[in-house]
CSV table of C-alpha atoms and ligand atoms in Angstrom, one decimal:
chain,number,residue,atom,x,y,z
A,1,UNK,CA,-25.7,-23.9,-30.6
A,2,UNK,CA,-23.6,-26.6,-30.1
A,3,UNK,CA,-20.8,-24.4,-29.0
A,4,UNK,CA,-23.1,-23.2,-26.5
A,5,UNK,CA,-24.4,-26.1,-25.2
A,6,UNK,CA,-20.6,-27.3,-24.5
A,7,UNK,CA,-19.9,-23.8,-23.0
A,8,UNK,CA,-23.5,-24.8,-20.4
A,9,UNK,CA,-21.9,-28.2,-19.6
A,10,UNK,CA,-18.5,-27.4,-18.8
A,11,UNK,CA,-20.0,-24.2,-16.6
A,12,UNK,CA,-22.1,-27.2,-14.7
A,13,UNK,CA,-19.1,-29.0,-14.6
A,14,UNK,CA,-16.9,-26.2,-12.5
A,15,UNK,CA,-20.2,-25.8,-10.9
A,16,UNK,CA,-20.4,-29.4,-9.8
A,17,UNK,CA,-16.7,-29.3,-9.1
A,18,UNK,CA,-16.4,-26.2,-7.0
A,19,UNK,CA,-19.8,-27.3,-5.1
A,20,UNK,CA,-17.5,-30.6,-4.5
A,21,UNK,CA,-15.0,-28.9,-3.1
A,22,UNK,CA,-16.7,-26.4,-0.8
A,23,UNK,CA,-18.4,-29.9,0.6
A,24,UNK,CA,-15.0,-31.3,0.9
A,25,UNK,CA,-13.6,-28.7,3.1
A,26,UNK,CA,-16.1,-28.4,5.2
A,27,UNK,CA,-15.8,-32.2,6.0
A,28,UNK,CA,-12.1,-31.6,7.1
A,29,UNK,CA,-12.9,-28.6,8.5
A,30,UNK,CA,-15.4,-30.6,10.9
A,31,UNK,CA,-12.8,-33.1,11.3
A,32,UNK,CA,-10.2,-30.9,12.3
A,33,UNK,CA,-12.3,-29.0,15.2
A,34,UNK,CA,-13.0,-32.1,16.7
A,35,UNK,CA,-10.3,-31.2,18.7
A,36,UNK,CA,-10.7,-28.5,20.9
A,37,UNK,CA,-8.5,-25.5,19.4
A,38,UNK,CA,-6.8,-25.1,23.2
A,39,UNK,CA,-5.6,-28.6,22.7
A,40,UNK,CA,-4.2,-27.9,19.3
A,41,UNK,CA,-2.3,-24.8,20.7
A,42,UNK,CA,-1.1,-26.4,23.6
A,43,UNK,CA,0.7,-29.2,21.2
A,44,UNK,CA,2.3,-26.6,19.0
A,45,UNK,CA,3.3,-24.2,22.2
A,46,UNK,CA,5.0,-27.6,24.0
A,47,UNK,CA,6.7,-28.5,20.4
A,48,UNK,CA,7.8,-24.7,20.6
A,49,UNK,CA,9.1,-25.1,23.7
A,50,UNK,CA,11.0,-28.0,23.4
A,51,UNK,CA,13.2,-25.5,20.5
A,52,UNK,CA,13.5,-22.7,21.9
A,53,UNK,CA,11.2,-21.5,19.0
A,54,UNK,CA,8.9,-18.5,18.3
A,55,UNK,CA,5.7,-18.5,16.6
A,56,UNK,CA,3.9,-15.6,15.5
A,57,UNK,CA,0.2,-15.9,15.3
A,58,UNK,CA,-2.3,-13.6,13.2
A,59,UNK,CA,-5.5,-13.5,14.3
A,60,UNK,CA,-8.6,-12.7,13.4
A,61,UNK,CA,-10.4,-9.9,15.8
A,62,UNK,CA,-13.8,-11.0,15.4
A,63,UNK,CA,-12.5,-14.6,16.6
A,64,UNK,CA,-10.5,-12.6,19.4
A,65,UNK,CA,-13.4,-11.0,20.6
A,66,UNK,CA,-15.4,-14.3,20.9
A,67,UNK,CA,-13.2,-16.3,23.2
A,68,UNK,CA,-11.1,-13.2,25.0
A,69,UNK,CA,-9.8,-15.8,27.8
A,70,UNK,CA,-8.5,-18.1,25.3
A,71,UNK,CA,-6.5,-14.9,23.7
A,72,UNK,CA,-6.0,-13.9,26.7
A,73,UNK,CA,-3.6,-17.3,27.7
A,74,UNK,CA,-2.2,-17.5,24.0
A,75,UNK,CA,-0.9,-13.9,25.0
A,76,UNK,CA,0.6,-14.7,28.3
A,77,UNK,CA,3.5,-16.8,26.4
A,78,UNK,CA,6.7,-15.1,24.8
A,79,UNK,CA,5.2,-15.3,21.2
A,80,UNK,CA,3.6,-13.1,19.0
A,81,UNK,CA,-0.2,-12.1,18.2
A,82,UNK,CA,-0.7,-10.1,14.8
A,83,UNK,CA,-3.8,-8.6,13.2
A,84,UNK,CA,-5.9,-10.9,10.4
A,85,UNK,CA,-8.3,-8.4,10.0
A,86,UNK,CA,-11.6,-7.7,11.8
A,87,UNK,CA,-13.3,-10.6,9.9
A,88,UNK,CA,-12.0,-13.4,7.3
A,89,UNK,CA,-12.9,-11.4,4.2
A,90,UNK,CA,-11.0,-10.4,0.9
A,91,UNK,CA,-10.0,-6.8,1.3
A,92,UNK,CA,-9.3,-6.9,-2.6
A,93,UNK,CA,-12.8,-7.2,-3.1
A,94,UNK,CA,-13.8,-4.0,-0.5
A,95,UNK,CA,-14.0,-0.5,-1.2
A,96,UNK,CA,-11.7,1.9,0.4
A,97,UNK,CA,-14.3,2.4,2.9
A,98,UNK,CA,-15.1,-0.6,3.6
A,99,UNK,CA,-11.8,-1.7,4.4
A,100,UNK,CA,-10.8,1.6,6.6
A,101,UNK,CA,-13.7,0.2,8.8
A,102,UNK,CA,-12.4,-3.2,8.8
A,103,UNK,CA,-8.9,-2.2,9.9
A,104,UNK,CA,-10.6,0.4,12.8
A,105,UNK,CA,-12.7,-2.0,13.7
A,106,UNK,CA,-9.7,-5.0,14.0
A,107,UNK,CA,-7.8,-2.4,16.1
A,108,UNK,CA,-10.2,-1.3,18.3
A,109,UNK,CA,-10.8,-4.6,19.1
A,110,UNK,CA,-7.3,-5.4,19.7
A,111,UNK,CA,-6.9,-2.4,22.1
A,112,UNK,CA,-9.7,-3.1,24.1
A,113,UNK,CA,-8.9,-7.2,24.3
A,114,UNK,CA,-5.4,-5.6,25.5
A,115,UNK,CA,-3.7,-7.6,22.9
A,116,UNK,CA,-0.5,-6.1,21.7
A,117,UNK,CA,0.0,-5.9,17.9
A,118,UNK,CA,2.5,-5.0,15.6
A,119,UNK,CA,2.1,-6.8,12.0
A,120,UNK,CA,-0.7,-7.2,9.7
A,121,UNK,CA,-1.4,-9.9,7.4
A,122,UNK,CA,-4.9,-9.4,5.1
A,123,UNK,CA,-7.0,-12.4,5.3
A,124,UNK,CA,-6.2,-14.9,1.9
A,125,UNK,CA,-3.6,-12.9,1.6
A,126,UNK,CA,-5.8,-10.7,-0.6
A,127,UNK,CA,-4.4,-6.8,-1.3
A,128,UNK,CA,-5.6,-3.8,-3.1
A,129,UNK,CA,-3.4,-1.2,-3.4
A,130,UNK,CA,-5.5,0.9,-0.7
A,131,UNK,CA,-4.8,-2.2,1.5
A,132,UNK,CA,-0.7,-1.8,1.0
A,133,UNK,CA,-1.5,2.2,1.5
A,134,UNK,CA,-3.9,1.8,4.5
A,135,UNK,CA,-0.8,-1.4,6.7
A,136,UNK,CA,1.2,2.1,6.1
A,137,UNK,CA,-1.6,4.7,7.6
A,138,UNK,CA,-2.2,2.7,10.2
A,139,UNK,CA,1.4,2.1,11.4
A,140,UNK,CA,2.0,-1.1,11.4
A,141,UNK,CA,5.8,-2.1,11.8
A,142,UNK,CA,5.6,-5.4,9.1
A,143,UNK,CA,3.3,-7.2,7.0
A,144,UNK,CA,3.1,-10.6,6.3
A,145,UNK,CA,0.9,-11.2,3.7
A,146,UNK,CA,2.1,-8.6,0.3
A,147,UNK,CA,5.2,-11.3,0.4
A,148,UNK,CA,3.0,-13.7,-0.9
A,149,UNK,CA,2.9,-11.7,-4.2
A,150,UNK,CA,3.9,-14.3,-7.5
A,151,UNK,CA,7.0,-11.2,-7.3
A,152,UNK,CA,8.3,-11.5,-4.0
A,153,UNK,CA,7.1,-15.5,-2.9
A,154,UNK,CA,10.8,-16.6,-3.8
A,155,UNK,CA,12.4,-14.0,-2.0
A,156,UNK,CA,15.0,-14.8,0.3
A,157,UNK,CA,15.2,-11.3,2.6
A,158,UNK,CA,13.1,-8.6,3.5
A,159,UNK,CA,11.8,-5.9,1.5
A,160,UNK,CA,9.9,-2.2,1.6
A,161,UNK,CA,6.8,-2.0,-0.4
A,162,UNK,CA,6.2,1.2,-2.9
A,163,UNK,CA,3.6,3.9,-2.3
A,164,UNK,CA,1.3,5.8,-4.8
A,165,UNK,CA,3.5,8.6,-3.5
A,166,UNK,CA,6.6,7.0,-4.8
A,167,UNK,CA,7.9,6.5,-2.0
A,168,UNK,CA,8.4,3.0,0.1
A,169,UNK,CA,6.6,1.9,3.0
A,170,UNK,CA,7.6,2.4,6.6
A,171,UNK,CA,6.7,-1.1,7.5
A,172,UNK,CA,8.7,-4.0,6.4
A,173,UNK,CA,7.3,-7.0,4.1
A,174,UNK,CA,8.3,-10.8,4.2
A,175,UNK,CA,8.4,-13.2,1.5
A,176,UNK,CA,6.0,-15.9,2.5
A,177,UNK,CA,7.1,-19.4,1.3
A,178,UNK,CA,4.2,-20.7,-0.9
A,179,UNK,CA,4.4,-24.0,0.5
A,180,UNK,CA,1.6,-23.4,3.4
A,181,UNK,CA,0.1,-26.1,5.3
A,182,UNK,CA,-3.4,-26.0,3.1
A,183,UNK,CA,-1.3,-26.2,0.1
A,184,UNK,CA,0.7,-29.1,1.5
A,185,UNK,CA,-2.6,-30.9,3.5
A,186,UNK,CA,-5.8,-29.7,1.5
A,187,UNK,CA,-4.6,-29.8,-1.9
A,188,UNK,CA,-2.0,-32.2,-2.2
A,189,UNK,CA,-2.9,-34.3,1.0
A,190,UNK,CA,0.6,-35.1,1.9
A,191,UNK,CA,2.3,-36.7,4.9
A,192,UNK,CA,3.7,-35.0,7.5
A,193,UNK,CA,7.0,-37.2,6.8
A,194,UNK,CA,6.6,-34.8,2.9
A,195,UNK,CA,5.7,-31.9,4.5
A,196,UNK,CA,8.6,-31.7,6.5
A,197,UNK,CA,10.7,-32.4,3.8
A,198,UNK,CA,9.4,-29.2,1.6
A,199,UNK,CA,9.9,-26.9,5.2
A,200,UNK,CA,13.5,-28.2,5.7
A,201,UNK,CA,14.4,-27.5,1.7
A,202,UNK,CA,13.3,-24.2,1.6
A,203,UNK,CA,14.9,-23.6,5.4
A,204,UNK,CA,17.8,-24.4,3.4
A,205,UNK,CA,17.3,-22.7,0.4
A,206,UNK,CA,17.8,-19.3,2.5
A,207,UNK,CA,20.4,-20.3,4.4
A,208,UNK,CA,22.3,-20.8,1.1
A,209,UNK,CA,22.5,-16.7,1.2
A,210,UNK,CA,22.4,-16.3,4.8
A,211,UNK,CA,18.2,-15.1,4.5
A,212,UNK,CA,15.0,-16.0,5.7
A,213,UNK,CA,11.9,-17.9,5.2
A,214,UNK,CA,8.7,-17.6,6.5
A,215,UNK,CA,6.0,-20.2,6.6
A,216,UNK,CA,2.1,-19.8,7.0
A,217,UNK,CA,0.8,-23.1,9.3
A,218,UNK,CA,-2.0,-22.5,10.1
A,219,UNK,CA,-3.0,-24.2,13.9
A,220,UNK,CA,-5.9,-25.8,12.9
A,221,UNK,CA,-4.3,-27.9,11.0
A,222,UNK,CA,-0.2,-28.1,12.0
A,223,UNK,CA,-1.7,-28.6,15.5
A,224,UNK,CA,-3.4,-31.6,14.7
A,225,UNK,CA,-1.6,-34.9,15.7
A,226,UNK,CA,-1.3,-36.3,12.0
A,227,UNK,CA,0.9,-33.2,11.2
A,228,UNK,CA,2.6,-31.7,14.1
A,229,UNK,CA,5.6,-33.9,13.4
A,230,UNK,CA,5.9,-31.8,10.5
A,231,UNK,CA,6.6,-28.9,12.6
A,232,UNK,CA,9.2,-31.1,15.6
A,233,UNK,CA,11.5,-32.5,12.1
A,234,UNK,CA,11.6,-28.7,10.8
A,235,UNK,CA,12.7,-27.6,14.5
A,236,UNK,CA,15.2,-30.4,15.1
A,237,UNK,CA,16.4,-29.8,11.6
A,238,UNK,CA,16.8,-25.7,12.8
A,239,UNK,CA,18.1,-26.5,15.9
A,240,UNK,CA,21.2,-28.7,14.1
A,241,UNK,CA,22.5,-26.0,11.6
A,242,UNK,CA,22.1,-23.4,14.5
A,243,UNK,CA,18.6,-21.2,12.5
A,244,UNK,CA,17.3,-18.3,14.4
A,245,UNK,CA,13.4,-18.9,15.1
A,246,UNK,CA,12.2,-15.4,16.7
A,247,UNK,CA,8.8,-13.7,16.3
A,248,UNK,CA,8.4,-11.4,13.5
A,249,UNK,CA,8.5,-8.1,15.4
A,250,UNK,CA,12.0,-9.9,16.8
A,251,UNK,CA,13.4,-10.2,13.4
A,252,UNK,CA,12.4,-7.1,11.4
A,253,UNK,CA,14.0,-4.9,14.8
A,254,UNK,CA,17.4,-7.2,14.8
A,255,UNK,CA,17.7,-7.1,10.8
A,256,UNK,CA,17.2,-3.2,10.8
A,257,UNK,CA,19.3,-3.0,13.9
A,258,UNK,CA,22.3,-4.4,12.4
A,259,UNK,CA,21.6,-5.7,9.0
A,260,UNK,CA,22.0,-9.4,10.4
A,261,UNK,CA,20.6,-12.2,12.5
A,262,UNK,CA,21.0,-12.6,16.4
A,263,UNK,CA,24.2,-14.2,17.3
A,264,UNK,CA,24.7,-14.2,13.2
A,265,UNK,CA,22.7,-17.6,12.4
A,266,UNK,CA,23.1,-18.9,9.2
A,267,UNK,CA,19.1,-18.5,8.4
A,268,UNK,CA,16.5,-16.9,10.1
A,269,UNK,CA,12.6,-19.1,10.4
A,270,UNK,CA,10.1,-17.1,10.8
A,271,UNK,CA,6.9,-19.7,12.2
A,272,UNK,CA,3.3,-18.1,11.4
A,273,UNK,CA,-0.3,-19.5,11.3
A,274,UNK,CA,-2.8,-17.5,10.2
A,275,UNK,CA,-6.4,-17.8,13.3
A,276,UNK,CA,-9.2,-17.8,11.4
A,277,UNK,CA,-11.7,-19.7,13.7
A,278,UNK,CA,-11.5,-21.4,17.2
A,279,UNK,CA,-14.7,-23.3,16.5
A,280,UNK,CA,-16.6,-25.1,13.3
A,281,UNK,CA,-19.8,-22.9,14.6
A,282,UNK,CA,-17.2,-20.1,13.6
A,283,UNK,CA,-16.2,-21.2,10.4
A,284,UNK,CA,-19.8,-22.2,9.4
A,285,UNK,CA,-20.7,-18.7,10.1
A,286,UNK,CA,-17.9,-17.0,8.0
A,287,UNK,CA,-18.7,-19.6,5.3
B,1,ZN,ZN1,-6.7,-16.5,7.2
């Protein structure tokens, strides 16, 4: 009995805690959409443009599809827009089914918004193994989102995915650094002065071997005027030791091209922040 009765408490306390949290982020969320998400876009596109820098953006299509004009001026600037899914849900928790419909859905969507796609990248990051098998059915050229596996995180290059058939996938898969702007804001509420600091080390880290690093910073939250520093100190710092900073699509045709980076920079960044929302009225929704 007692046992038990320790086993209830502790379950109230993760209750309790978890409860806390989900309050928590919802705060910050509110916080963050104060400002309109145009406005947060625009600061990261002018910080973009100061470097010379590419940013690649997946989005989600449900958000797509409710502000079309919005997409529709992200799109007319020379970065990149990649699918997040039809809606902000863990494919690893779907059925086959399920997440077939998700993907036809998130492409129809994309089609008819006229928004040109090339990668994938499953919301949370979250895979089955039908999700690697279905990025492969339906043709996609990369995904940005298996590279967050525990096995391939500290990767430094790019790498094929295997099949059920054996065989390895079409589509090339990034290593994506674990150090992602909610990590760096949400859990461990560092500056952007920190922040900077981890981007700029693991820049480095895979310029040691002449590789690449891809980041997840997400706009809600780089774009915000606390942190967007972050992102100008990572660019200056690319923009000394001469990095490459393309879109995705960019880098996986250049690497398979000729096995190195344009005008053969030392490291190749790869910028990418996941859309989930535009508005808090969206993320209420999803929550
Ligand atoms: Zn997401």
């Amino acid at each position: 009995m007692v046992n038990r009765s320790r086993l209830t408490s502790w379950l109230m306390h993760l209750k309790g805690r978890r409860g806390k949290q989900i309050i928590n982020h919802t705060v910050k969320m509110f916080r963050f959409h104060m400002t309109p998400f145009s406005q947060l876009l625009s600061r990261i596109l002018e910080t973009l443009d100061e470097y010379d820098a590419k940013f690649t953006f997946p989005l989600v299509a449900a958000t797509a599809q409710s502000n079309p004009s919005l997409v529709e001026w992200l799109g007319s600037f020379p970065h990149e827009i990649a699918i997040h899914g039809y809606k902000h849900i863990k494919y690893s928790l779907l059925s086959l089914d399920q997440q077939v419909f998700e993907f036809k859905k998130a492409i129809r969507i994309f089609k008819e918004l006229k928004i040109p796609y090339q990668g994938f990248r499953a919301p949370y990051n979250a895979y089955s193994e039908s999700t690697i098998e279905l990025v492969e059915k339906f043709g996609f050229k990369w995904d940005g989102g298996i590279g967050y596996r525990l096995e391939y995180r500290y990767g430094q290059e790019f790498f094929k995915v295997k099949l059920r058939n054996g065989k390895k996938s079409s589509y090339t898969c990034i290593p994506l650094c674990e150090w992602s702007d909610d990590r760096m804001i949400d859990k461990y509420r560092l500056s952007w002065k920190k922040m900077a600091k981890i981007l700029i080390f693991h820049l480095e880290k895979a310029r040691k071997v002449n590789g690449l690093v891809m980041y997840d910073l997400h706009p809600i939250r780089i774009g915000q005027r606390e942190y967007i520093r972050s992102l100008s100190e990572l660019l200056l710092h690319a923009r000394n030791i001469g990095a490459w900073i393309p879109t995705v699509s960019e880098a996986v045709d250049c690497w398979s091209k000729d096995q190195r980076w344009k005008g053969d920079a030392p490291v190749c960044c790869l910028l990418t922040g996941d859309i989930d929302n535009f508005t808090f009225f969206d993320y209420m929704r999803r929550t």
